[in-house]
Amino acid sequence: MVGQRVRTRFAPSPTGYLHVGGLRTALYNYLFAKKLHGEFIIRIEDTDQSRKVEDAQKNLIKTLEWAGIVADESPEKGGNYGPYVQSERLDIYDKYCKQLLSDQHAYYCFSTHEELEENRQLQIKQGLQPKYNRKWLPEEMGGTIPAGLIKKKLDEGEPYVIRMKVPDYVSVWFEDIIRGPVEFDSATIDDQVLMKSDGFPTYHFASVIDDHFMEFTHIIRGEEWLSSMPKHLLLYEFFGWEAPKVAHLPLLLNPDRSKLSKRQGDVAVEDYIRKGYSADAIVNFVAMLGWNEGEGSEQEVYSMEQLIEKFSLERVGKAGAVFNIDKLNWLEKQYIKNRPTEKLVEVIKPILKAELEQKKSLMPLEMITSEAYLEKVIALMRERVGFEHEFVTFSSYFYFEPETYDGEAIKKRWSVDTNDLLREFVELLESLDEFSADNIETQLKEFVAPKGLKAAALIHPLRVVTSGVSFGPSLYHMLEVLGKETVLRRIQAGIEKITFPV
Ligand code: GLU
């Protein structure tokens, strides 16, 4: 492999959504390949036809692309090593399975499901690790079945699988880039099924064949596949092929350190997209699930380019990585804080447009959809939103009249005089020529002082009538952005709708 260009792959099964663990596997493969100016490939592993889900392949690729993980070769893009979907490569598996049969590294097995289950139960009862009992191992491979019987069964069309024969009394050793040396005793390795009775290969067989012919230099995948390594390595040895280097990534854990599960939160990347997380934050977050730059680095926010530059498998830990949603939320806020205003405007515009198709606004449409207006909203709300869509959804009062008013705030902030106070103040606002934050503030203070009231007696009610809620950015700035016409209309509507005591 000296001088060979690095080639890595993400090999999902098209069984549904993209799991966050899958995104991490894809990302690490991508980062590793790109750092070394190599190639990243997507291969679809659909040998389990019963679990295949319509459109899953398209969605997986689309979600990866959303995250900025674009393959150099894939089922959609093609490439020199295709086809990139396993169900289109059956003749290749067939050919190499025949070779293993004739080299006596594989054998036909006619055991029924019932027999296998019976055998399994018996072994469990005996305290043994369940394994195939080699009932159908042919005589010439050290078993008891005469060649004639196998031929007869095949001629009769009896269903069968093809199993690999794991050599006895050997130890399979390899060096995992993350875990270091790993050793397995062949006594613990099952005679893995290579070809199923439906003529499809198993994952183990197909992935070894493909990883070899697609010339991958490094296999980076989840820890759950570590125990399959010895079977795979034996297959490489049977064929006389050099095995790629391997790295098995640590498990993803819930905060209570149990294995990451749906029960404790979302695991589908699509769910996070739907909630409004940005690709930047998700990629940054997922990159840190098991990798860090090393001691001495305080950096937590990384762009894809920086990740490509800094990523290394040597800095991926062995210990499980805890999936901490607070960290993701914090990252999302960091990205919103630092994202250029014009980028945010670009994101907000279509969200607002969609809202405007659902709801009518009483504000001048040209104004609220203008860049200048959105920039002002962004300036006020940037530090307050958790997601980009919240510039519209969490701050809907910048575009729509309040539909309700915060009842708790009314209970707390209203007095019998409040509506009269608002009525009087609205007249003052009406007379203002300069509707600026500074001027509104000065006028409000001058208005309340002779009445022996504090500014708060008006500030809180004004916020409630103009926004419907009791929290938000600086009131004076918010009123300036909303504009005189809207503010006057909303105060008047509020006075009419809010009765005190409630
Ligand atoms: N198809 C396997 C999966 O769904 C791929 C495992 C591997 O990367 O070898 O995870």
Coordinates of C-alpha atoms and ligand atoms in Angstrom, one line a residue:
M1 CA 0.0 0.0 0.0
V2 CA 3.0 2.3 -0.1
G3 CA 2.3 5.5 -1.9
Q4 CA -1.3 4.5 -2.4
R5 CA -3.9 7.2 -2.3
V6 CA -6.1 7.0 0.8
R7 CA -9.6 5.6 0.1
T8 CA -12.3 5.4 2.8
R9 CA -16.0 4.5 2.6
F10 CA -19.2 4.9 4.5
A11 CA -21.3 1.8 3.9
P12 CA -24.8 2.2 5.2
S13 CA -27.7 -0.2 4.9
P14 CA -30.7 1.5 3.4
T15 CA -33.0 0.6 6.2
G16 CA -34.3 4.0 7.2
Y17 CA -32.9 7.3 8.5
L18 CA -29.3 8.3 9.1
H19 CA -28.4 7.7 12.7
V20 CA -26.2 10.2 14.4
G21 CA -23.7 7.4 14.9
G22 CA -23.8 6.8 11.2
L23 CA -23.2 10.5 10.6
R24 CA -20.1 10.4 12.8
T25 CA -18.8 7.3 11.0
A26 CA -19.3 9.0 7.6
L27 CA -17.8 12.3 8.9
Y28 CA -14.6 10.6 10.3
N29 CA -14.2 8.7 7.1
Y30 CA -14.6 11.9 5.1
L31 CA -12.3 14.0 7.3
F32 CA -9.6 11.3 7.3
A33 CA -9.7 10.9 3.5
K34 CA -9.8 14.7 2.8
K35 CA -7.0 15.5 5.2
L36 CA -4.8 13.1 3.2
H37 CA -6.1 14.3 -0.1
G38 CA -7.8 11.0 -0.6
E39 CA -11.2 9.8 -1.7
F40 CA -14.4 9.2 0.2
I41 CA -16.9 6.8 -1.2
I42 CA -20.5 5.8 -0.4
R43 CA -21.5 2.2 -0.9
I44 CA -25.0 0.9 -0.2
E45 CA -25.2 -2.4 1.6
D46 CA -28.6 -3.8 0.8
T47 CA -27.9 -7.5 1.0
D48 CA -30.7 -7.8 3.6
Q49 CA -33.5 -7.3 1.1
S50 CA -36.2 -7.7 3.8
R51 CA -35.0 -4.6 5.6
K52 CA -34.7 -2.4 2.6
V53 CA -36.7 0.8 2.8
E54 CA -37.8 2.7 -0.3
D55 CA -36.0 6.0 -0.7
A56 CA -33.6 5.3 2.2
Q57 CA -30.6 5.4 -0.1
K58 CA -31.6 8.8 -1.6
N59 CA -32.3 10.2 1.9
L60 CA -29.0 9.0 3.4
I61 CA -27.0 10.6 0.6
K62 CA -29.1 13.8 0.8
T63 CA -28.6 14.1 4.5
L64 CA -24.9 13.5 4.2
E65 CA -24.7 16.2 1.6
W66 CA -26.7 18.6 3.8
A67 CA -23.9 18.1 6.4
G68 CA -21.3 18.9 3.7
I69 CA -20.2 15.3 3.4
V70 CA -20.0 14.8 -0.4
A71 CA -18.7 11.6 -1.8
D72 CA -16.2 11.3 -4.6
E73 CA -17.9 8.1 -5.8
S74 CA -21.4 6.9 -4.9
P75 CA -24.4 5.1 -6.4
E76 CA -25.6 8.4 -7.7
K77 CA -22.3 9.8 -8.9
G78 CA -20.8 6.6 -10.2
G79 CA -17.0 6.0 -10.4
N80 CA -14.4 3.6 -11.5
Y81 CA -15.2 0.9 -8.9
G82 CA -18.9 0.5 -9.3
P83 CA -21.6 -0.6 -9.0
Y84 CA -21.8 1.0 -5.6
V85 CA -24.9 -0.9 -4.5
Q86 CA -24.3 -4.5 -3.3
S87 CA -27.5 -6.0 -4.9
E88 CA -26.0 -5.0 -8.2
R89 CA -22.8 -7.0 -7.5
L90 CA -24.2 -10.5 -7.0
D91 CA -22.2 -12.1 -9.8
I92 CA -19.0 -10.9 -8.1
Y93 CA -19.9 -12.5 -4.8
D94 CA -21.0 -15.6 -6.5
K95 CA -17.7 -16.0 -8.3
Y96 CA -15.6 -15.6 -5.2
C97 CA -17.8 -17.8 -3.1
K98 CA -17.3 -20.6 -5.7
Q99 CA -13.6 -20.1 -5.3
L100 CA -13.8 -20.5 -1.5
L101 CA -15.8 -23.7 -2.0
S102 CA -13.3 -25.2 -4.4
D103 CA -10.4 -24.1 -2.1
Q104 CA -12.2 -25.9 0.7
H105 CA -12.5 -22.7 2.8
A106 CA -16.3 -22.8 2.5
Y107 CA -19.0 -25.5 2.6
Y108 CA -22.7 -26.1 1.9
C109 CA -24.9 -26.2 4.9
F110 CA -28.4 -27.8 4.7
S111 CA -29.3 -27.4 8.4
T112 CA -32.8 -26.1 9.0
H113 CA -33.8 -23.2 11.2
E114 CA -35.2 -25.6 13.7
E115 CA -32.0 -27.7 13.9
L116 CA -29.9 -24.6 14.3
E117 CA -32.2 -23.3 17.1
E118 CA -32.1 -26.7 18.8
N119 CA -28.4 -26.7 18.7
R120 CA -28.2 -23.2 20.0
Q121 CA -30.4 -23.9 23.0
L122 CA -28.3 -27.0 23.7
Q123 CA -25.1 -25.1 23.7
I124 CA -26.5 -22.4 25.9
K125 CA -27.7 -25.0 28.3
Q126 CA -24.1 -26.5 28.3
G127 CA -22.7 -23.1 29.1
L128 CA -21.1 -22.9 25.7
Q129 CA -20.9 -20.0 23.3
P130 CA -23.5 -20.8 20.5
K131 CA -21.8 -21.7 17.3
Y132 CA -22.7 -23.8 14.3
N133 CA -22.0 -27.5 15.1
R134 CA -20.5 -28.2 11.7
K135 CA -23.0 -31.0 11.0
W136 CA -22.7 -30.5 7.2
L137 CA -18.9 -30.2 7.1
P138 CA -17.8 -32.5 4.2
E139 CA -15.5 -35.5 4.8
E140 CA -12.7 -34.0 2.8
M141 CA -12.7 -30.9 5.1
G142 CA -12.5 -33.0 8.2
G143 CA -16.3 -33.5 8.7
T144 CA -18.6 -36.5 8.2
I145 CA -20.6 -35.7 5.1
P146 CA -19.7 -37.6 2.0
A147 CA -19.4 -35.6 -1.2
G148 CA -22.2 -37.7 -2.8
L149 CA -24.8 -36.6 -0.3
I150 CA -24.0 -32.9 -0.8
K151 CA -24.4 -33.4 -4.6
K152 CA -27.7 -35.3 -4.1
K153 CA -29.1 -32.5 -1.9
L154 CA -28.1 -29.8 -4.4
D155 CA -29.6 -31.8 -7.3
E156 CA -32.8 -32.1 -5.4
G157 CA -32.9 -28.4 -5.0
E158 CA -32.8 -28.5 -1.2
P159 CA -32.3 -24.9 0.3
Y160 CA -28.8 -24.3 1.6
V161 CA -26.5 -21.6 2.9
I162 CA -22.7 -21.5 2.3
R163 CA -20.5 -21.2 5.4
M164 CA -16.9 -20.3 5.8
K165 CA -14.7 -22.8 7.6
V166 CA -12.9 -21.1 10.4
P167 CA -9.5 -22.8 10.8
D168 CA -9.1 -24.7 14.1
Y169 CA -6.5 -23.7 16.7
V170 CA -5.4 -20.4 15.3
S171 CA -5.4 -17.0 16.8
V172 CA -6.4 -14.0 14.7
W173 CA -4.4 -10.9 15.5
F174 CA -4.6 -7.4 14.2
E175 CA -3.7 -3.9 15.1
D176 CA -6.7 -1.4 15.4
I177 CA -5.6 2.2 14.9
I178 CA -7.7 3.3 17.8
R179 CA -7.7 0.2 20.0
G180 CA -4.2 -1.1 19.5
P181 CA -3.5 -4.8 19.2
V182 CA -6.6 -7.1 19.3
E183 CA -6.5 -10.9 19.4
F184 CA -9.2 -13.5 18.9
D185 CA -9.0 -17.3 19.4
S186 CA -10.5 -19.1 16.4
A187 CA -12.4 -21.3 18.8
T188 CA -14.6 -18.3 19.5
I189 CA -15.4 -17.6 15.9
D190 CA -18.5 -19.1 14.3
D191 CA -18.5 -20.7 10.8
Q192 CA -20.1 -17.5 9.4
V193 CA -22.7 -17.8 6.7
L194 CA -21.3 -16.2 3.5
M195 CA -24.2 -16.9 1.2
K196 CA -27.8 -17.0 2.3
S197 CA -30.5 -19.3 1.0
D198 CA -31.9 -16.4 -1.1
G199 CA -28.7 -16.2 -3.1
F200 CA -27.6 -13.0 -1.5
P201 CA -24.3 -12.7 0.3
T202 CA -24.2 -11.7 4.0
Y203 CA -22.8 -8.4 5.1
H204 CA -19.5 -10.0 6.1
F205 CA -18.8 -11.6 2.8
A206 CA -20.0 -8.8 0.6
S207 CA -18.2 -6.1 2.5
V208 CA -14.8 -7.9 2.4
I209 CA -15.1 -8.5 -1.3
D210 CA -16.1 -5.0 -2.0
D211 CA -13.6 -3.4 0.4
H212 CA -10.9 -5.3 -1.5
F213 CA -12.0 -4.6 -5.1
M214 CA -12.9 -1.0 -4.3
E215 CA -9.4 -0.6 -3.0
F216 CA -10.1 0.9 0.4
T217 CA -7.0 1.6 2.4
H218 CA -8.7 2.2 5.7
I219 CA -11.9 0.9 7.2
I220 CA -13.3 3.2 9.9
R221 CA -16.6 2.1 11.5
G222 CA -18.4 1.6 14.8
E223 CA -17.2 -0.5 17.6
E224 CA -20.1 -2.9 17.1
W225 CA -18.2 -4.3 14.1
L226 CA -15.0 -5.1 16.0
S227 CA -16.0 -8.6 16.8
S228 CA -16.5 -9.3 13.1
M229 CA -12.9 -8.4 12.3
P230 CA -11.5 -11.9 12.7
K231 CA -14.0 -13.4 10.2
H232 CA -13.1 -10.7 7.7
L233 CA -9.4 -11.1 8.2
L234 CA -9.7 -14.9 7.6
L235 CA -11.5 -14.2 4.4
Y236 CA -8.7 -11.8 3.3
E237 CA -6.3 -14.6 4.1
F238 CA -8.2 -17.3 2.2
F239 CA -8.1 -15.1 -0.9
G240 CA -4.5 -14.0 -0.3
W241 CA -5.4 -10.3 -0.3
E242 CA -3.9 -7.6 1.9
A243 CA -6.4 -6.4 4.4
P244 CA -7.0 -2.6 4.8
K245 CA -6.0 -0.8 8.0
V246 CA -8.9 -0.6 10.5
A247 CA -10.2 1.7 13.1
H248 CA -13.2 1.0 15.3
L249 CA -14.9 4.1 16.8
P250 CA -16.1 4.3 20.4
L251 CA -19.7 3.8 21.3
L252 CA -22.1 6.7 21.6
L253 CA -23.6 6.9 25.0
N254 CA -26.6 8.6 26.7
P255 CA -25.7 11.0 29.5
D256 CA -26.4 8.1 32.0
R257 CA -23.7 6.2 30.0
S258 CA -26.1 3.6 28.6
K259 CA -25.8 3.0 24.9
L260 CA -27.3 5.9 22.9
S261 CA -31.0 5.0 22.3
K262 CA -34.1 6.5 20.9
R263 CA -35.7 6.4 24.3
Q264 CA -33.5 9.1 25.7
G265 CA -33.7 11.5 22.7
D266 CA -33.5 11.8 19.0
V267 CA -31.0 9.6 17.1
A268 CA -32.0 10.4 13.6
V269 CA -30.1 13.2 12.0
E270 CA -33.3 14.1 10.1
D271 CA -35.0 14.9 13.5
Y272 CA -32.2 17.4 14.3
I273 CA -32.6 19.0 10.9
R274 CA -36.3 19.3 11.4
K275 CA -35.8 21.0 14.8
G276 CA -33.7 23.6 13.1
Y277 CA -30.1 22.7 14.0
S278 CA -27.7 23.9 11.4
A279 CA -25.3 21.6 9.5
D280 CA -22.3 23.6 10.9
A281 CA -23.3 22.9 14.5
I282 CA -24.3 19.3 14.0
V283 CA -21.0 18.5 12.1
N284 CA -19.0 20.3 14.8
F285 CA -20.8 18.4 17.6
V286 CA -20.6 15.0 16.0
A287 CA -16.9 15.5 15.3
M288 CA -16.3 16.0 19.0
L289 CA -18.0 12.7 19.9
G290 CA -14.9 10.7 20.4
W291 CA -12.3 13.1 18.9
N292 CA -10.5 16.0 20.4
E293 CA -7.5 18.0 19.2
G294 CA -5.5 17.2 22.3
E295 CA -4.3 18.9 25.4
G296 CA -3.5 22.5 25.2
S297 CA -6.3 23.2 22.8
E298 CA -9.3 25.2 24.1
Q299 CA -11.0 25.4 20.7
E300 CA -14.5 24.1 20.6
V301 CA -15.9 25.6 17.5
Y302 CA -14.5 24.1 14.3
S303 CA -15.5 24.6 10.7
M304 CA -15.4 21.7 8.3
E305 CA -12.1 23.0 6.8
Q306 CA -10.6 23.2 10.3
L307 CA -11.7 19.7 11.1
I308 CA -10.2 18.4 7.9
E309 CA -7.0 20.1 8.8
K310 CA -6.8 18.9 12.4
F311 CA -8.5 15.5 12.4
S312 CA -6.5 12.4 13.1
L313 CA -7.5 8.9 14.1
E314 CA -4.8 8.8 16.7
R315 CA -6.8 11.4 18.7
V316 CA -10.0 9.3 18.7
G317 CA -10.5 7.9 22.1
K318 CA -11.4 4.3 23.0
A319 CA -13.9 5.3 25.8
G320 CA -17.6 5.7 24.9
A321 CA -18.5 9.3 23.9
V322 CA -21.4 10.9 25.8
F323 CA -24.0 12.6 23.6
N324 CA -24.6 15.8 25.5
I325 CA -27.5 17.8 23.9
D326 CA -26.6 20.9 25.9
K327 CA -23.3 21.0 24.1
L328 CA -25.0 20.9 20.8
N329 CA -27.4 23.7 21.8
W330 CA -24.4 25.8 23.0
L331 CA -22.7 25.2 19.6
E332 CA -25.8 26.2 17.7
K333 CA -25.9 29.5 19.6
Q334 CA -22.2 30.1 18.9
Y335 CA -22.8 29.6 15.2
I336 CA -25.8 32.0 15.2
K337 CA -23.7 34.6 17.2
N338 CA -20.9 34.5 14.7
R339 CA -22.7 33.9 11.4
P340 CA -22.5 36.9 9.0
T341 CA -25.8 38.9 8.9
E342 CA -26.3 38.4 5.2
K343 CA -26.1 34.6 5.7
L344 CA -28.8 34.8 8.4
V345 CA -30.9 37.0 6.2
E346 CA -30.7 34.4 3.5
V347 CA -31.8 31.7 5.9
I348 CA -34.6 33.7 7.4
K349 CA -36.2 34.9 4.2
P350 CA -37.7 31.6 3.0
I351 CA -38.8 30.8 6.6
L352 CA -40.6 34.1 6.8
K353 CA -42.1 33.6 3.3
A354 CA -43.5 30.3 4.3
E355 CA -45.1 31.8 7.5
L356 CA -46.5 34.6 5.5
E357 CA -48.3 32.1 3.3
Q358 CA -50.0 30.7 6.4
K359 CA -50.7 33.8 8.3
K360 CA -51.7 37.4 7.4
S361 CA -49.5 40.2 8.5
L362 CA -50.9 43.7 9.2
M363 CA -47.5 45.2 8.7
P364 CA -46.3 46.6 5.3
L365 CA -45.1 43.4 3.6
E366 CA -42.4 45.3 1.7
M367 CA -41.0 46.5 4.9
I368 CA -40.9 43.3 6.9
T369 CA -39.5 41.2 4.0
S370 CA -36.8 43.8 3.2
E371 CA -33.2 43.0 4.0
A372 CA -32.8 46.2 6.0
Y373 CA -35.7 45.2 8.3
L374 CA -34.5 41.6 8.8
E375 CA -31.0 43.0 9.6
K376 CA -32.5 45.0 12.4
V377 CA -34.4 42.0 13.8
I378 CA -31.2 40.0 13.6
A379 CA -29.3 42.7 15.5
L380 CA -31.8 42.6 18.3
M381 CA -32.4 38.9 18.5
R382 CA -29.0 37.3 17.6
E383 CA -28.1 36.6 21.2
R384 CA -31.6 35.5 22.1
V385 CA -32.5 32.8 19.7
G386 CA -31.5 29.1 19.9
F387 CA -32.1 28.3 16.3
E388 CA -32.1 30.3 13.1
H389 CA -35.8 29.7 12.5
E390 CA -36.5 31.5 15.8
F391 CA -35.7 34.8 14.2
V392 CA -39.2 34.2 12.7
T393 CA -40.9 31.7 15.0
F394 CA -39.7 32.9 18.5
S395 CA -39.9 36.5 17.4
S396 CA -43.1 36.4 15.4
Y397 CA -44.2 39.8 16.8
F398 CA -41.7 41.4 14.4
Y399 CA -44.0 40.3 11.6
F400 CA -47.4 39.4 13.1
E401 CA -49.9 40.9 15.5
P402 CA -49.9 39.2 18.9
E403 CA -52.7 36.6 19.0
T404 CA -52.6 36.3 22.7
Y405 CA -51.2 38.2 25.6
D406 CA -49.1 36.6 28.4
G407 CA -51.7 36.1 31.2
E408 CA -49.2 35.7 33.9
A409 CA -47.5 39.0 32.9
I410 CA -50.9 40.8 33.0
K411 CA -51.6 39.5 36.5
K412 CA -48.3 40.7 37.6
R413 CA -47.8 43.9 35.7
W414 CA -51.3 45.4 35.3
S415 CA -53.0 47.6 37.8
V416 CA -56.4 49.3 37.4
D417 CA -54.7 52.3 35.9
T418 CA -52.6 50.5 33.4
N419 CA -55.0 50.7 30.4
D420 CA -55.6 54.4 31.0
L421 CA -51.8 55.0 31.2
L422 CA -51.4 53.2 27.9
R423 CA -54.2 55.2 26.4
E424 CA -52.6 58.5 27.4
F425 CA -49.1 57.3 26.3
V426 CA -50.3 56.3 22.9
E427 CA -51.4 59.8 22.2
L428 CA -48.0 61.0 23.1
L429 CA -46.4 58.5 20.8
E430 CA -48.7 59.6 18.0
S431 CA -47.4 63.1 18.3
L432 CA -43.8 62.0 18.0
D433 CA -41.9 62.9 14.8
E434 CA -38.8 61.0 15.7
F435 CA -39.8 57.4 16.5
S436 CA -36.4 56.3 17.7
A437 CA -35.4 54.2 20.6
D438 CA -33.7 57.1 22.3
N439 CA -36.6 59.5 21.9
I440 CA -39.1 56.9 23.0
E441 CA -37.1 56.3 26.1
T442 CA -36.8 60.0 27.0
Q443 CA -40.5 60.6 26.4
L444 CA -41.5 57.6 28.5
K445 CA -39.4 58.7 31.4
E446 CA -40.7 62.3 31.2
F447 CA -44.2 60.9 31.0
V448 CA -44.1 58.7 34.1
A449 CA -42.0 61.0 36.4
P450 CA -44.6 63.6 37.2
K451 CA -47.1 60.8 37.9
G452 CA -44.7 59.5 40.6
L453 CA -44.4 56.2 38.7
K454 CA -41.4 54.2 37.8
A455 CA -40.7 53.5 34.1
A456 CA -41.4 49.8 34.7
A457 CA -45.1 50.6 35.3
L458 CA -45.2 51.4 31.5
I459 CA -42.4 49.4 30.1
H460 CA -43.8 46.0 31.0
P461 CA -47.3 46.6 29.8
L462 CA -46.0 48.2 26.6
R463 CA -44.0 45.1 25.9
V464 CA -47.0 42.8 26.5
V465 CA -49.3 44.8 24.2
T466 CA -46.8 45.2 21.4
S467 CA -45.3 41.7 21.5
G468 CA -47.8 39.5 23.4
V469 CA -45.0 38.2 25.6
S470 CA -43.1 39.4 28.6
F471 CA -39.5 38.9 27.5
G472 CA -37.5 40.0 24.5
P473 CA -34.9 42.5 23.5
S474 CA -34.6 46.2 24.6
L475 CA -38.2 47.5 24.5
Y476 CA -37.2 50.9 23.1
H477 CA -35.3 49.3 20.2
M478 CA -38.0 46.8 19.6
L479 CA -40.6 49.6 19.3
E480 CA -38.3 51.6 16.9
V481 CA -37.9 48.5 14.7
L482 CA -41.7 47.8 14.7
G483 CA -42.3 51.4 13.6
K484 CA -44.8 53.9 14.8
E485 CA -47.8 52.7 12.8
T486 CA -47.6 49.1 14.1
V487 CA -46.9 50.2 17.7
L488 CA -49.9 52.5 17.9
R489 CA -52.2 49.9 16.3
R490 CA -51.0 47.2 18.8
I491 CA -51.3 49.4 21.9
Q492 CA -54.8 50.3 20.9
A493 CA -55.7 46.7 20.2
G494 CA -54.2 45.7 23.5
I495 CA -56.2 48.2 25.5
E496 CA -59.4 46.8 23.9
K497 CA -58.6 43.2 24.5
I498 CA -56.9 43.2 27.9
T499 CA -59.3 43.7 30.7
F500 CA -58.1 44.1 34.3
P501 CA -58.5 42.5 36.7
V502 CA -58.4 39.4 34.7
Ligands
GLU1 N1 -23.6 -1.9 6.5 C1 -22.9 -1.8 7.7 C2 -23.6 -0.9 8.6 O1 -24.8 -0.7 8.4 C3 -21.5 -1.3 7.5 C4 -20.4 -1.7 8.5 C5 -19.0 -1.5 7.9 O2 -18.7 -0.3 7.8 O3 -18.3 -2.4 7.6 O4 -23.2 -0.3 9.6

